C-alpha positions as a printed Julia matrix, in Angstrom:
378×3 Matrix{Float64}:
  0.0    0.0     0.0
  2.85   2.33    0.87
  4.64   1.53   -2.41
  1.45   2.25   -4.37
  1.09   5.6    -2.61
  4.7    6.47   -3.38
  4.25   5.49   -7.04
  1.07   7.55   -7.25
  2.83  10.52   -5.7
  5.74  10.25   -8.16
  3.33  10.08  -11.1
  1.45  13.14   -9.9
  4.73  14.97   -9.31
  5.9   14.19  -12.83
  2.59  15.39  -14.31
  2.89  18.63  -12.38
  6.47  19.11  -13.52
  5.55  18.59  -17.17
  2.56  20.91  -16.82
  4.74  23.66  -15.34
  7.35  23.22  -18.06
  5.47  25.28  -20.63
  7.93  24.78  -23.49
  8.0   21.0   -23.16
  4.22  20.88  -22.85
  3.76  23.04  -25.94
  6.15  20.84  -27.92
  4.43  17.63  -26.84
  1.01  18.94  -27.8
  1.83  21.04  -30.85
  4.41  18.76  -32.49
  2.1   15.89  -33.58
 -0.58  18.33  -34.74
  1.84  20.45  -36.77
  3.79  17.54  -38.22
  0.71  15.6   -39.28
 -0.94  18.62  -40.89
  2.23  19.71  -42.68
  3.26  16.33  -43.98
 -0.26  15.11  -44.64
 -0.71  17.93  -47.14
  2.88  18.39  -48.33
  4.09  14.85  -48.95
  2.88  13.54  -52.28
  4.47  10.77  -54.34
  2.42  11.68  -57.42
  4.77  14.3   -58.81
  3.17  16.9   -61.04
  3.97  20.41  -62.25
  7.47  19.54  -63.41
  9.04  22.67  -64.89
  9.4   22.32  -68.67
 11.13  24.2   -71.49
  9.9   23.8   -75.07
 11.55  24.46  -78.43
  8.95  24.03  -81.16
 10.62  24.12  -84.57
  7.52  22.74  -86.27
  5.14  25.51  -85.18
  2.25  23.48  -86.55
 -1.19  22.5   -85.37
  0.12  19.0   -84.62
  2.91  20.26  -82.36
  0.57  22.7   -80.61
 -1.86  19.86  -79.92
  0.96  17.8   -78.45
  2.04  20.7   -76.24
 -1.56  21.18  -75.1
 -1.66  17.52  -74.12
  1.44  18.0   -71.97
  0.06  21.05  -70.17
 -3.44  19.55  -69.77
 -1.97  16.51  -68.0
 -0.77  18.82  -65.17
  2.45  16.83  -65.02
  4.32  19.55  -66.92
  4.39  23.3   -66.32
  5.84  25.24  -69.23
  8.22  27.91  -67.96
 10.03  28.7   -71.21
  9.31  28.73  -74.93
 12.86  28.62  -76.26
 14.13  30.08  -79.5
 16.78  27.41  -79.98
 18.09  24.18  -78.52
 20.78  25.96  -76.52
 18.15  27.87  -74.53
 16.55  24.56  -73.54
 19.94  23.14  -72.52
 20.76  26.25  -70.47
 17.4   26.13  -68.69
 18.03  22.53  -67.63
 21.63  23.21  -66.63
 20.62  26.15  -64.44
 17.78  24.19  -62.84
 15.12  26.5   -64.24
 13.54  23.52  -66.01
 13.61  19.82  -65.24
 12.35  18.73  -68.67
 13.05  19.94  -72.19
 10.81  19.16  -75.2
 12.21  19.67  -78.69
  9.96  19.27  -81.74
 11.83  18.91  -85.06
 10.93  21.08  -88.04
  9.52  18.09  -89.96
  7.31  16.9   -87.07
  3.98  17.73  -88.76
  5.2   16.67  -92.19
  6.15  13.22  -90.91
  2.76  12.71  -89.26
  0.85  13.87  -92.32
  2.9   11.56  -94.51
  2.07   8.56  -92.35
  5.62   8.2   -91.06
  6.83   8.1   -87.46
  7.59  11.52  -85.98
 10.09  12.02  -83.19
 10.04  14.3   -80.15
 13.19  14.74  -78.13
 12.61  14.73  -74.35
 15.54  15.86  -72.21
 15.16  15.1   -68.5
 17.28  16.24  -65.57
 17.88  12.93  -63.75
 19.57  14.38  -60.65
 16.17  14.0   -58.94
 15.18  10.36  -59.42
 11.55  10.72  -58.41
 10.84  13.73  -60.61
 12.69  12.12  -63.52
 10.78   8.84  -63.19
  7.46  10.69  -63.1
  8.41  12.78  -66.14
  9.48   9.69  -68.12
  6.25   7.83  -67.38
  4.08  10.85  -68.18
  5.92  11.63  -71.44
  5.74   8.03  -72.64
  2.05   7.8   -71.8
  1.27  11.04  -73.62
  3.22   9.8   -76.63
  1.2    6.59  -76.74
 -2.12   8.43  -76.35
 -1.26  10.9   -79.09
 -0.16   8.04  -81.34
 -3.54   6.4   -80.86
 -5.23   9.62  -81.95
 -3.09   9.83  -85.06
 -3.72   6.24  -86.11
 -7.4    6.85  -86.73
 -9.72   5.86  -89.51
 -9.18   9.26  -91.1
 -5.57   8.42  -91.87
 -6.4    4.91  -92.96
 -9.05   6.2   -95.37
 -6.41   8.38  -96.97
 -4.39   5.25  -97.64
 -1.38   6.09  -95.5
  0.65   3.34  -93.94
  0.65   4.58  -90.36
  3.26   3.01  -88.05
  2.08   1.24  -84.85
  3.33   4.2   -82.79
  3.11   7.39  -84.78
  5.1    9.48  -82.28
  8.45   8.32  -80.92
  9.35  10.0   -77.63
 13.16  10.02  -77.68
 14.02  10.36  -73.99
 17.51  11.48  -72.98
 18.55  11.45  -69.31
 21.16  13.95  -68.21
 23.59  13.9   -65.25
 22.45  10.54  -63.82
 21.41   8.39  -66.8
 21.56   5.11  -64.88
 19.37   6.42  -62.05
 22.08   5.64  -59.48
 20.28   6.38  -56.23
 23.44   6.98  -54.2
 24.45   9.89  -56.46
 21.11  11.54  -55.73
 21.18  10.73  -52.01
 24.74  11.7   -51.02
 24.3   15.51  -51.36
 21.08  15.3   -49.35
 22.69  13.12  -46.69
 25.43  15.71  -46.24
 22.85  18.41  -45.66
 20.93  16.16  -43.28
 24.01  15.27  -41.22
 25.05  18.89  -40.85
 21.54  19.92  -39.86
 21.16  17.12  -37.3
 24.53  17.5   -35.64
 25.24  21.22  -35.8
 21.86  22.56  -34.72
 21.51  20.04  -31.89
 25.12  20.28  -30.66
 25.18  24.09  -30.75
 21.88  24.43  -28.91
 22.76  21.89  -26.24
 26.31  23.21  -25.77
 25.14  26.7   -24.78
 22.32  25.41  -22.58
 24.72  22.98  -20.88
 27.12  25.79  -20.04
 24.23  27.82  -18.68
 23.15  24.92  -16.45
 26.71  24.42  -15.19
 27.17  28.13  -14.46
 30.24  28.51  -16.65
 28.42  30.72  -19.16
 27.87  33.42  -16.55
 31.57  33.4   -15.75
 32.38  34.09  -19.38
 29.79  36.85  -19.61
 31.38  38.88  -16.8
 34.62  39.11  -18.78
 35.16  42.17  -21.05
 33.91  40.27  -24.08
 31.07  41.12  -26.42
 28.26  38.64  -26.9
 29.1   38.17  -30.58
 32.72  37.41  -29.69
 31.62  34.78  -27.2
 29.26  33.15  -29.69
 31.87  33.28  -32.43
 34.34  31.46  -30.18
 31.68  28.83  -29.55
 30.85  28.12  -33.18
 34.41  27.87  -34.56
 35.01  24.29  -33.26
 31.69  23.19  -34.73
 32.62  24.68  -38.1
 35.64  22.37  -38.1
 33.41  19.43  -37.14
 31.04  20.29  -39.98
 33.84  20.3   -42.53
 35.12  16.96  -41.26
 31.66  15.48  -41.81
 31.48  16.91  -45.33
 34.93  15.61  -46.27
 34.05  12.13  -45.01
 30.74  12.19  -46.9
 32.36  13.29  -50.15
 35.11  10.68  -49.81
 32.61   7.87  -49.23
 30.4    9.07  -52.07
 33.26   9.2   -54.56
 35.24   6.12  -53.52
 32.51   3.76  -52.38
 29.54   4.79  -54.53
 31.58   6.08  -57.51
 29.74   9.39  -57.43
 31.19  11.92  -59.88
 32.27  15.36  -58.71
 31.94  17.39  -61.89
 32.18  20.91  -60.48
 34.71  22.94  -58.54
 35.54  21.36  -55.2
 36.96  24.64  -53.85
 33.69  26.43  -54.71
 31.69  23.7   -53.0
 33.72  23.88  -49.78
 33.58  27.68  -49.84
 29.77  27.7   -50.06
 29.52  24.93  -47.46
 30.89  27.41  -44.92
 27.74  29.53  -45.22
 25.51  26.53  -44.72
 27.45  25.42  -41.64
 27.25  28.88  -40.07
 23.53  29.1   -40.9
 22.86  25.88  -38.98
 24.95  27.02  -36.02
 23.06  30.32  -35.93
 19.85  28.31  -35.84
 21.23  26.32  -32.9
 22.03  29.53  -31.0
 18.49  30.75  -31.56
 17.09  27.51  -30.13
 19.33  27.82  -27.06
 17.77  31.18  -26.22
 14.37  29.51  -25.79
 15.37  26.23  -24.14
 15.58  26.06  -20.35
 17.51  22.8   -20.26
 19.24  20.31  -22.54
 16.15  18.16  -22.96
 14.17  21.14  -24.22
 17.02  22.06  -26.56
 16.91  18.55  -28.01
 13.13  18.62  -28.37
 13.14  22.01  -30.08
 15.91  20.87  -32.42
 13.93  17.81  -33.48
 10.82  19.93  -33.91
 12.7   22.18  -36.35
 14.86  19.55  -38.06
 12.08  17.18  -39.15
 10.12  19.65  -41.29
 13.31  21.28  -42.6
 14.51  17.92  -43.95
 11.22  16.69  -45.4
 10.32  20.05  -46.98
 13.78  20.65  -48.45
 13.48  18.44  -51.52
 15.8   15.82  -50.05
 13.22  13.02  -49.88
 10.2   14.43  -51.71
 10.63  16.8   -54.68
  9.4   20.33  -54.16
  7.37  20.06  -57.37
  5.09  17.54  -55.67
  4.2   19.91  -52.83
  1.49  22.58  -52.75
  2.81  26.09  -53.37
  2.48  27.17  -49.73
  4.64  24.29  -48.49
  7.21  25.02  -51.17
  7.51  28.54  -49.75
  7.8   27.05  -46.25
 10.63  24.81  -47.45
 12.46  27.92  -48.68
 12.64  29.1   -45.05
 15.21  26.4   -44.2
 18.88  26.6   -45.21
 19.08  22.89  -46.1
 16.87  23.57  -49.15
 19.5   25.86  -50.65
 22.41  23.62  -49.71
 20.91  20.53  -51.35
 20.13  22.5   -54.47
 23.58  24.03  -54.83
 25.42  20.83  -53.88
 23.6   18.8   -56.54
 24.22  21.57  -59.04
 27.97  21.63  -58.36
 28.58  17.92  -57.78
 26.32  16.28  -60.36
 25.93  19.01  -62.98
 29.32  20.68  -62.74
 27.72  24.11  -62.35
 29.74  27.15  -61.36
 28.94  30.23  -59.34
 26.75  31.59  -62.12
 24.34  28.69  -61.49
 24.27  28.71  -57.68
 24.68  32.38  -56.77
 21.01  32.75  -55.83
 21.21  29.87  -53.33
 24.51  31.24  -51.97
 22.96  34.7   -51.58
 19.96  33.2   -49.78
 22.3   31.49  -47.28
 24.17  34.76  -46.68
 20.93  36.62  -46.03
 19.8   33.8   -43.76
 23.03  34.04  -41.73
 22.75  37.83  -41.42
 19.17  37.64  -40.14
 19.54  34.56  -37.96
 22.92  35.38  -36.39
 21.98  38.99  -35.59
 18.64  37.88  -34.13
 20.38  35.15  -32.13
 22.79  37.68  -30.63
 19.92  39.93  -29.55
 17.96  37.03  -28.07
 21.1   35.75  -26.35
 21.72  39.15  -24.77
 18.15  39.41  -23.49
 18.31  36.05  -21.78
 21.89  35.62  -20.6
 23.55  39.04  -20.43
 22.73  40.83  -17.16
């Protein structure tokens, strides 16, 4: 009876402690609601609205009907009507388009003559899921359009129509064999840096606050930004060690190509590392203890990873969730790392993502310093 009373008292005490810990209580209640709502709407394996560039040399009714079929399917969103093949290639190289459609000048003539017409389909295969969806949709549309062409009207005219009137010539760029590891390694690097740096930075500052050593440092003639800078430098080194190990494994074990500039990649990685550490500092200003720091880190990390395009392509998400994914630095890092590693792109292709990371650091680090001062500086 006494043991039961003690157990009941401990349970009640724990409930009271959790109830008084407002941050932990809010996380426990809000996390499942937020995560389920976000991912229930955002995660979609049926990938549509793939950005597409078109070069129509035929400029005929037949080619326009084919283009209308692509847009009506909702699997392809036309973002560029190119004037030449090079414009299509540039759009795919820069990541502006994931698919390129090129209609030859004799497209309509071939169909009207009862011969097989060809359409070139260029697909950026750095994103396996988007590429697979684009291939399936393009092939299906080609078959459906072929069935329309091989109608009684053509047969009455006496043409010898081939079994498939339209040949969709699909070309896969950057990852033609669909090697999953090539697609995964850049994302894994971003995931590792997010998991370790945000969590370690947040817990390190909270741990020092719990131990009382942080207050001792604050009484020294040192500015808050100098203190935080001294804290993040060791973690920058740790981040680079993780990246080097990831690149080495990707290249030596999985035979992943590194087509771009390695010095440019490591230079831009610095901004991503600092962005994550700034995020960790911000979390530490809200957390009262290490457990809360860990919970807040997980609460932020999970949506940042799943909405970044690492697992599920951004094209498959509703527009609002795509904008939400742009609020996390991992989105920009994955995009620029795939551009440099798999496509061989230079600064002219990734400068927007690099600029976004710089702006993110400026906002997050300055806000973190102000929040840090309000909580810790007397």
